[in-house]
PDB file of C-alpha atoms in Angstrom:
ATOM      1  CA  UNK A  28     105.492 250.124 170.233  1.00 85.00           C
ATOM      2  CA  UNK A  29     105.597 250.572 166.629  1.00 94.00           C
ATOM      3  CA  UNK A  30     108.421 251.243 163.815  1.00 97.00           C
ATOM      4  CA  UNK A  31     108.006 253.611 160.896  1.00 98.00           C
ATOM      5  CA  UNK A  32     110.283 252.318 157.523  1.00 98.00           C
ATOM      6  CA  UNK A  33     110.772 255.558 154.933  1.00 98.00           C
ATOM      7  CA  UNK A  34     111.835 254.852 151.631  1.00 98.00           C
ATOM      8  CA  UNK A  35     115.308 255.211 149.971  1.00 97.00           C
ATOM      9  CA  UNK A  36     117.406 258.607 149.498  1.00 98.00           C
ATOM     10  CA  UNK A  37     116.369 260.171 146.051  1.00 98.00           C
ATOM     11  CA  UNK A  38     118.318 262.129 143.755  1.00 98.00           C
ATOM     12  CA  UNK A  39     115.876 264.273 141.137  1.00 98.00           C
ATOM     13  CA  UNK A  40     115.886 267.205 138.705  1.00 98.00           C
ATOM     14  CA  UNK A  41     114.002 270.455 139.308  1.00 98.00           C
ATOM     15  CA  UNK A  42     110.756 270.063 137.948  1.00 98.00           C
ATOM     16  CA  UNK A  43     110.411 266.470 138.088  1.00 98.00           C
ATOM     17  CA  UNK A  44     107.580 264.747 140.573  1.00 98.00           C
ATOM     18  CA  UNK A  45     108.328 262.633 143.656  1.00 98.00           C
ATOM     19  CA  UNK A  46     106.580 260.219 146.024  1.00 98.00           C
ATOM     20  CA  UNK A  47     108.317 259.308 149.008  1.00 98.00           C
ATOM     21  CA  UNK A  48     106.828 256.797 151.751  1.00 98.00           C
ATOM     22  CA  UNK A  49     106.654 255.803 155.246  1.00 98.00           C
ATOM     23  CA  UNK A  50     105.593 252.550 156.286  1.00 98.00           C
ATOM     24  CA  UNK A  51     104.343 251.612 159.736  1.00 98.00           C
ATOM     25  CA  UNK A  52     104.423 248.596 161.727  1.00 97.00           C
ATOM     26  CA  UNK A  53     103.678 247.162 165.067  1.00 96.00           C
ATOM     27  CA  UNK A  54     100.516 248.932 165.728  1.00 97.00           C
ATOM     28  CA  UNK A  55      97.100 250.191 164.384  1.00 97.00           C
ATOM     29  CA  UNK A  56      98.210 252.283 161.872  1.00 97.00           C
ATOM     30  CA  UNK A  57      94.536 253.179 160.588  1.00 97.00           C
ATOM     31  CA  UNK A  58      94.001 254.959 164.174  1.00 95.00           C
ATOM     32  CA  UNK A  59      97.010 256.656 164.976  1.00 96.00           C
ATOM     33  CA  UNK A  60      98.055 260.328 162.922  1.00 96.00           C
ATOM     34  CA  UNK A  61     101.069 260.728 160.770  1.00 97.00           C
ATOM     35  CA  UNK A  62     103.184 263.821 160.855  1.00 97.00           C
ATOM     36  CA  UNK A  63     106.078 264.905 158.346  1.00 98.00           C
ATOM     37  CA  UNK A  64     108.866 266.939 159.379  1.00 98.00           C
ATOM     38  CA  UNK A  65     111.095 268.641 157.042  1.00 98.00           C
ATOM     39  CA  UNK A  66     115.015 269.468 157.739  1.00 97.00           C
ATOM     40  CA  UNK A  67     116.816 271.515 155.307  1.00 96.00           C
ATOM     41  CA  UNK A  68     120.922 271.354 155.495  1.00 94.00           C
ATOM     42  CA  UNK A  69     122.405 272.543 158.810  1.00 92.00           C
ATOM     43  CA  UNK A  70     118.359 273.760 159.400  1.00 93.00           C
ATOM     44  CA  UNK A  71     116.607 272.981 161.952  1.00 94.00           C
ATOM     45  CA  UNK A  72     112.994 270.917 161.830  1.00 96.00           C
ATOM     46  CA  UNK A  73     109.940 271.948 160.348  1.00 96.00           C
ATOM     47  CA  UNK A  74     106.525 270.598 160.708  1.00 96.00           C
ATOM     48  CA  UNK A  75     104.927 270.350 157.057  1.00 97.00           C
ATOM     49  CA  UNK A  76     101.483 268.212 157.980  1.00 96.00           C
ATOM     50  CA  UNK A  77      99.635 265.389 159.198  1.00 95.00           C
ATOM     51  CA  UNK A  78      97.315 262.726 158.243  1.00 97.00           C
ATOM     52  CA  UNK A  79      94.763 260.465 159.931  1.00 96.00           C
ATOM     53  CA  UNK A  80      95.301 257.161 157.758  1.00 97.00           C
ATOM     54  CA  UNK A  81      91.547 255.826 158.555  1.00 96.00           C
ATOM     55  CA  UNK A  82      89.907 258.719 156.651  1.00 95.00           C
ATOM     56  CA  UNK A  83      92.675 260.457 155.225  1.00 96.00           C
ATOM     57  CA  UNK A  84      92.035 263.710 156.891  1.00 95.00           C
ATOM     58  CA  UNK A  85      94.777 265.794 156.441  1.00 96.00           C
ATOM     59  CA  UNK A  86      96.074 269.041 157.901  1.00 95.00           C
ATOM     60  CA  UNK A  87      98.766 271.251 156.469  1.00 96.00           C
ATOM     61  CA  UNK A  88     101.032 273.611 157.796  1.00 94.00           C
ATOM     62  CA  UNK A  89     100.297 277.426 155.990  1.00 94.00           C
ATOM     63  CA  UNK A  90     103.853 277.113 155.089  1.00 94.00           C
ATOM     64  CA  UNK A  91     103.717 273.420 153.245  1.00 97.00           C
ATOM     65  CA  UNK A  92      99.957 273.941 152.186  1.00 97.00           C
ATOM     66  CA  UNK A  93      99.626 273.889 147.939  1.00 97.00           C
ATOM     67  CA  UNK A  94     103.546 272.802 147.738  1.00 97.00           C
ATOM     68  CA  UNK A  95     103.246 269.042 149.130  1.00 98.00           C
ATOM     69  CA  UNK A  96     100.579 266.432 149.300  1.00 98.00           C
ATOM     70  CA  UNK A  97     100.282 264.266 152.097  1.00 98.00           C
ATOM     71  CA  UNK A  98      98.025 260.759 151.526  1.00 98.00           C
ATOM     72  CA  UNK A  99      98.080 257.224 152.983  1.00 98.00           C
ATOM     73  CA  UNK A 100      96.965 253.974 152.037  1.00 98.00           C
ATOM     74  CA  UNK A 101      95.646 251.955 155.070  1.00 97.00           C
ATOM     75  CA  UNK A 102      95.443 248.845 153.601  1.00 97.00           C
ATOM     76  CA  UNK A 103      99.048 248.440 153.549  1.00 97.00           C
ATOM     77  CA  UNK A 104      99.780 250.922 156.561  1.00 98.00           C
ATOM     78  CA  UNK A 105     101.549 253.302 154.418  1.00 98.00           C
ATOM     79  CA  UNK A 106     101.566 257.142 154.141  1.00 98.00           C
ATOM     80  CA  UNK A 107     103.024 259.285 151.437  1.00 98.00           C
ATOM     81  CA  UNK A 108     104.413 262.558 150.992  1.00 98.00           C
ATOM     82  CA  UNK A 109     104.457 263.818 147.259  1.00 98.00           C
ATOM     83  CA  UNK A 110     105.687 266.642 145.253  1.00 98.00           C
ATOM     84  CA  UNK A 111     104.593 267.750 141.441  1.00 98.00           C
ATOM     85  CA  UNK A 112     107.344 269.758 140.511  1.00 98.00           C
ATOM     86  CA  UNK A 113     110.268 269.720 142.907  1.00 98.00           C
ATOM     87  CA  UNK A 114     112.770 272.448 143.413  1.00 97.00           C
ATOM     88  CA  UNK A 115     116.264 272.715 144.133  1.00 97.00           C
ATOM     89  CA  UNK A 116     114.889 274.151 147.523  1.00 97.00           C
ATOM     90  CA  UNK A 117     113.258 270.942 148.223  1.00 98.00           C
ATOM     91  CA  UNK A 118     116.811 269.328 149.123  1.00 98.00           C
ATOM     92  CA  UNK A 119     116.317 268.230 152.555  1.00 98.00           C
ATOM     93  CA  UNK A 120     115.832 265.328 154.911  1.00 98.00           C
ATOM     94  CA  UNK A 121     112.406 264.216 155.253  1.00 98.00           C
ATOM     95  CA  UNK A 122     110.939 262.428 158.376  1.00 98.00           C
ATOM     96  CA  UNK A 123     107.620 261.048 159.038  1.00 98.00           C
ATOM     97  CA  UNK A 124     106.515 260.303 162.687  1.00 98.00           C
ATOM     98  CA  UNK A 125     103.516 259.072 164.607  1.00 98.00           C
ATOM     99  CA  UNK A 126     102.086 261.870 166.033  1.00 96.00           C
ATOM    100  CA  UNK A 127      99.920 261.805 169.235  1.00 95.00           C
ATOM    101  CA  UNK A 128      96.659 263.973 168.927  1.00 93.00           C
ATOM    102  CA  UNK A 129      95.194 264.830 172.260  1.00 92.00           C
ATOM    103  CA  UNK A 130      91.393 266.086 172.821  1.00 84.00           C
ATOM    104  CA  UNK A 131      90.312 268.275 171.144  1.00 82.00           C
ATOM    105  CA  UNK A 132      92.462 267.621 167.825  1.00 84.00           C
ATOM    106  CA  UNK A 133      95.774 268.926 169.183  1.00 94.00           C
ATOM    107  CA  UNK A 134      99.202 267.723 168.091  1.00 92.00           C
ATOM    108  CA  UNK A 135     101.034 266.441 171.533  1.00 95.00           C
ATOM    109  CA  UNK A 136     103.915 264.940 170.390  1.00 97.00           C
ATOM    110  CA  UNK A 137     105.550 262.575 167.700  1.00 97.00           C
ATOM    111  CA  UNK A 138     107.038 259.249 168.641  1.00 96.00           C
ATOM    112  CA  UNK A 139     108.422 256.924 166.601  1.00 97.00           C
ATOM    113  CA  UNK A 140     110.187 258.534 163.897  1.00 98.00           C
ATOM    114  CA  UNK A 141     111.118 256.991 160.721  1.00 97.00           C
ATOM    115  CA  UNK A 142     114.992 256.838 159.462  1.00 97.00           C
ATOM    116  CA  UNK A 143     114.387 259.577 157.335  1.00 97.00           C
ATOM    117  CA  UNK A 144     114.628 260.328 153.251  1.00 98.00           C
ATOM    118  CA  UNK A 145     116.962 262.460 152.119  1.00 98.00           C
ATOM    119  CA  UNK A 146     115.782 264.265 148.822  1.00 98.00           C
ATOM    120  CA  UNK A 147     118.271 265.662 146.589  1.00 98.00           C
ATOM    121  CA  UNK A 148     117.123 268.193 143.648  1.00 98.00           C
ATOM    122  CA  UNK A 149     119.825 269.517 141.468  1.00 97.00           C
ATOM    123  CA  UNK A 150     120.113 269.632 137.465  1.00 95.00           C
TER     124      UNK A 150
ATOM    125  CA  UNK B   1     104.607 280.577 163.248  1.00 68.00           C
ATOM    126  CA  UNK B   2     107.980 281.582 164.269  1.00 80.00           C
ATOM    127  CA  UNK B   3     110.140 279.018 165.243  1.00 89.00           C
ATOM    128  CA  UNK B   4     110.727 278.535 169.246  1.00 96.00           C
ATOM    129  CA  UNK B   5     114.180 280.181 170.092  1.00 97.00           C
ATOM    130  CA  UNK B   6     117.322 277.759 171.452  1.00 98.00           C
ATOM    131  CA  UNK B   7     120.543 278.292 171.834  1.00 98.00           C
ATOM    132  CA  UNK B   8     122.639 276.970 169.336  1.00 97.00           C
ATOM    133  CA  UNK B   9     124.929 275.371 171.123  1.00 97.00           C
ATOM    134  CA  UNK B  10     125.784 274.074 175.013  1.00 98.00           C
ATOM    135  CA  UNK B  11     128.447 272.130 176.289  1.00 97.00           C
ATOM    136  CA  UNK B  12     129.391 270.283 179.499  1.00 97.00           C
ATOM    137  CA  UNK B  13     131.901 267.783 181.107  1.00 97.00           C
ATOM    138  CA  UNK B  14     130.868 264.264 181.590  1.00 97.00           C
ATOM    139  CA  UNK B  15     128.919 264.024 185.374  1.00 97.00           C
ATOM    140  CA  UNK B  16     127.737 267.481 184.787  1.00 97.00           C
ATOM    141  CA  UNK B  17     124.137 268.974 184.112  1.00 98.00           C
ATOM    142  CA  UNK B  18     123.313 271.209 181.436  1.00 98.00           C
ATOM    143  CA  UNK B  19     119.983 272.785 180.883  1.00 98.00           C
ATOM    144  CA  UNK B  20     118.560 273.679 177.470  1.00 98.00           C
ATOM    145  CA  UNK B  21     116.210 276.519 177.106  1.00 98.00           C
ATOM    146  CA  UNK B  22     113.189 276.698 174.555  1.00 98.00           C
ATOM    147  CA  UNK B  23     111.518 280.277 174.494  1.00 98.00           C
ATOM    148  CA  UNK B  24     108.465 280.915 173.121  1.00 97.00           C
ATOM    149  CA  UNK B  25     105.227 283.222 172.817  1.00 96.00           C
ATOM    150  CA  UNK B  26     101.955 283.160 174.703  1.00 96.00           C
ATOM    151  CA  UNK B  27     100.256 281.793 171.668  1.00 95.00           C
ATOM    152  CA  UNK B  28     102.466 278.457 172.000  1.00 96.00           C
ATOM    153  CA  UNK B  29     104.574 277.088 174.648  1.00 97.00           C
ATOM    154  CA  UNK B  30     102.769 279.625 177.426  1.00 97.00           C
ATOM    155  CA  UNK B  31      99.774 278.421 176.513  1.00 95.00           C
ATOM    156  CA  UNK B  32      99.695 274.868 175.738  1.00 96.00           C
ATOM    157  CA  UNK B  33     101.577 272.213 178.227  1.00 96.00           C
ATOM    158  CA  UNK B  34     101.737 270.290 175.008  1.00 97.00           C
ATOM    159  CA  UNK B  35     106.159 270.953 174.885  1.00 98.00           C
ATOM    160  CA  UNK B  36     108.066 268.080 173.812  1.00 98.00           C
ATOM    161  CA  UNK B  37     112.056 267.470 173.332  1.00 98.00           C
ATOM    162  CA  UNK B  38     113.753 265.280 170.854  1.00 98.00           C
ATOM    163  CA  UNK B  39     117.286 264.003 170.425  1.00 98.00           C
ATOM    164  CA  UNK B  40     118.872 263.528 166.981  1.00 97.00           C
ATOM    165  CA  UNK B  41     122.233 262.006 166.264  1.00 95.00           C
ATOM    166  CA  UNK B  42     123.425 262.042 162.672  1.00 90.00           C
ATOM    167  CA  UNK B  43     122.194 258.955 160.892  1.00 89.00           C
ATOM    168  CA  UNK B  44     119.898 258.036 163.091  1.00 93.00           C
ATOM    169  CA  UNK B  45     115.593 258.715 163.719  1.00 94.00           C
ATOM    170  CA  UNK B  46     114.887 261.063 166.309  1.00 96.00           C
ATOM    171  CA  UNK B  47     113.714 259.750 169.358  1.00 98.00           C
ATOM    172  CA  UNK B  48     111.351 261.557 171.670  1.00 98.00           C
ATOM    173  CA  UNK B  49     112.937 262.138 175.243  1.00 98.00           C
ATOM    174  CA  UNK B  50     109.875 264.512 176.890  1.00 98.00           C
ATOM    175  CA  UNK B  51     106.617 264.871 176.436  1.00 98.00           C
ATOM    176  CA  UNK B  52     103.704 267.286 177.836  1.00 97.00           C
ATOM    177  CA  UNK B  53     106.105 269.150 179.246  1.00 98.00           C
ATOM    178  CA  UNK B  54     107.637 266.794 182.152  1.00 98.00           C
ATOM    179  CA  UNK B  55     106.825 262.917 180.989  1.00 98.00           C
ATOM    180  CA  UNK B  56     109.381 260.814 180.156  1.00 98.00           C
ATOM    181  CA  UNK B  57     108.846 257.898 177.532  1.00 97.00           C
ATOM    182  CA  UNK B  58     109.626 254.176 178.785  1.00 95.00           C
ATOM    183  CA  UNK B  59     113.235 253.344 178.116  1.00 95.00           C
ATOM    184  CA  UNK B  60     114.392 256.769 178.516  1.00 97.00           C
ATOM    185  CA  UNK B  61     116.804 257.909 181.127  1.00 97.00           C
ATOM    186  CA  UNK B  62     115.939 259.457 184.197  1.00 97.00           C
ATOM    187  CA  UNK B  63     118.776 261.918 183.356  1.00 98.00           C
ATOM    188  CA  UNK B  64     116.772 263.237 181.232  1.00 98.00           C
ATOM    189  CA  UNK B  65     113.788 266.151 182.783  1.00 98.00           C
ATOM    190  CA  UNK B  66     111.762 268.803 181.761  1.00 98.00           C
ATOM    191  CA  UNK B  67     110.294 272.014 182.636  1.00 98.00           C
ATOM    192  CA  UNK B  68     108.115 275.068 181.985  1.00 98.00           C
ATOM    193  CA  UNK B  69     107.834 278.243 183.183  1.00 97.00           C
ATOM    194  CA  UNK B  70     105.940 280.989 181.458  1.00 97.00           C
ATOM    195  CA  UNK B  71     106.884 280.858 177.809  1.00 97.00           C
ATOM    196  CA  UNK B  72     109.783 279.079 178.272  1.00 98.00           C
ATOM    197  CA  UNK B  73     110.616 275.592 178.449  1.00 98.00           C
ATOM    198  CA  UNK B  74     113.529 273.490 179.380  1.00 98.00           C
ATOM    199  CA  UNK B  75     115.595 270.312 179.348  1.00 98.00           C
ATOM    200  CA  UNK B  76     117.932 269.387 181.897  1.00 98.00           C
ATOM    201  CA  UNK B  77     120.558 266.539 181.558  1.00 98.00           C
ATOM    202  CA  UNK B  78     121.999 265.551 184.720  1.00 98.00           C
ATOM    203  CA  UNK B  79     125.076 263.374 185.115  1.00 97.00           C
ATOM    204  CA  UNK B  80     126.180 263.768 181.396  1.00 98.00           C
ATOM    205  CA  UNK B  81     127.476 261.160 179.511  1.00 97.00           C
ATOM    206  CA  UNK B  82     129.450 261.047 176.076  1.00 97.00           C
ATOM    207  CA  UNK B  83     126.536 259.540 174.343  1.00 97.00           C
ATOM    208  CA  UNK B  84     124.210 262.292 175.360  1.00 98.00           C
ATOM    209  CA  UNK B  85     126.182 264.337 172.344  1.00 98.00           C
ATOM    210  CA  UNK B  86     123.418 265.391 170.078  1.00 97.00           C
ATOM    211  CA  UNK B  87     121.026 268.022 168.512  1.00 98.00           C
ATOM    212  CA  UNK B  88     118.109 268.389 170.981  1.00 98.00           C
ATOM    213  CA  UNK B  89     114.891 270.394 169.210  1.00 98.00           C
ATOM    214  CA  UNK B  90     111.972 271.113 171.582  1.00 98.00           C
ATOM    215  CA  UNK B  91     108.727 271.446 169.993  1.00 98.00           C
ATOM    216  CA  UNK B  92     105.365 273.007 171.038  1.00 98.00           C
ATOM    217  CA  UNK B  93     101.935 272.667 169.953  1.00 97.00           C
ATOM    218  CA  UNK B  94     100.674 276.392 168.851  1.00 95.00           C
ATOM    219  CA  UNK B  95      96.820 276.398 168.348  1.00 91.00           C
ATOM    220  CA  UNK B  96      96.330 274.276 165.176  1.00 87.00           C
ATOM    221  CA  UNK B  97      99.865 274.182 164.002  1.00 91.00           C
ATOM    222  CA  UNK B  98     103.149 272.568 165.482  1.00 95.00           C
ATOM    223  CA  UNK B  99     106.633 274.729 165.831  1.00 96.00           C
ATOM    224  CA  UNK B 100     109.864 272.980 166.364  1.00 97.00           C
ATOM    225  CA  UNK B 101     112.965 275.298 167.878  1.00 97.00           C
ATOM    226  CA  UNK B 102     115.743 276.007 166.218  1.00 96.00           C
ATOM    227  CA  UNK B 103     118.092 273.091 167.539  1.00 97.00           C
ATOM    228  CA  UNK B 104     120.897 273.025 170.241  1.00 98.00           C
ATOM    229  CA  UNK B 105     123.620 270.953 169.507  1.00 98.00           C
ATOM    230  CA  UNK B 106     125.162 269.436 172.996  1.00 98.00           C
ATOM    231  CA  UNK B 107     128.862 268.670 172.951  1.00 97.00           C
ATOM    232  CA  UNK B 108     130.307 266.720 176.064  1.00 97.00           C
ATOM    233  CA  UNK B 109     133.549 267.900 176.682  1.00 94.00           C
TER     234      UNK B 109
END
């Protein structure tokens, strides 16, 4: 089945950098895509991008391209989402999820999901 | 890519059936049979309820069913139970990207 466990809540100041993590277990982590999804306070889900840990092939939503960096280390079954300079508007819950991608490279669904990492950016 | 359109809220009494709609365009819902639905309970990891428009993952109650007609997908929950009270989101492949709905809050009266 598999499980994803995310790193804990973070409180940061504007301009600071941050890297949150998502560790997979119970399945072949390297050979399944991992996606990241944002949920701003009181808002809906937004797809940010996906990564294939096996070769670090990455695809970003146009809305998040250049705003965040998605990476992975298959040796420790962990994916990452990072910011170089946080803004208050980055305050949100961030979820990772295993993305099922079907031929030809179409993102079909997300399962399972991590428990979420709450990021708060405030001066 | 614009978010898929869902009603902000729906409600029903225990035992009743409800349907949540998810309206997209010919570029997403209408063009691909890659619609999925997720249940979000506060403080818990989101849960996949339906994938590929109509398929139910192992372990999900058969009270949950999905369908699609044209640019609109639907999630139906029959025999409502108190534990079904949650937020529900639809999701569709949209030609390279993925788009989610705005979410629907289900209240079990």
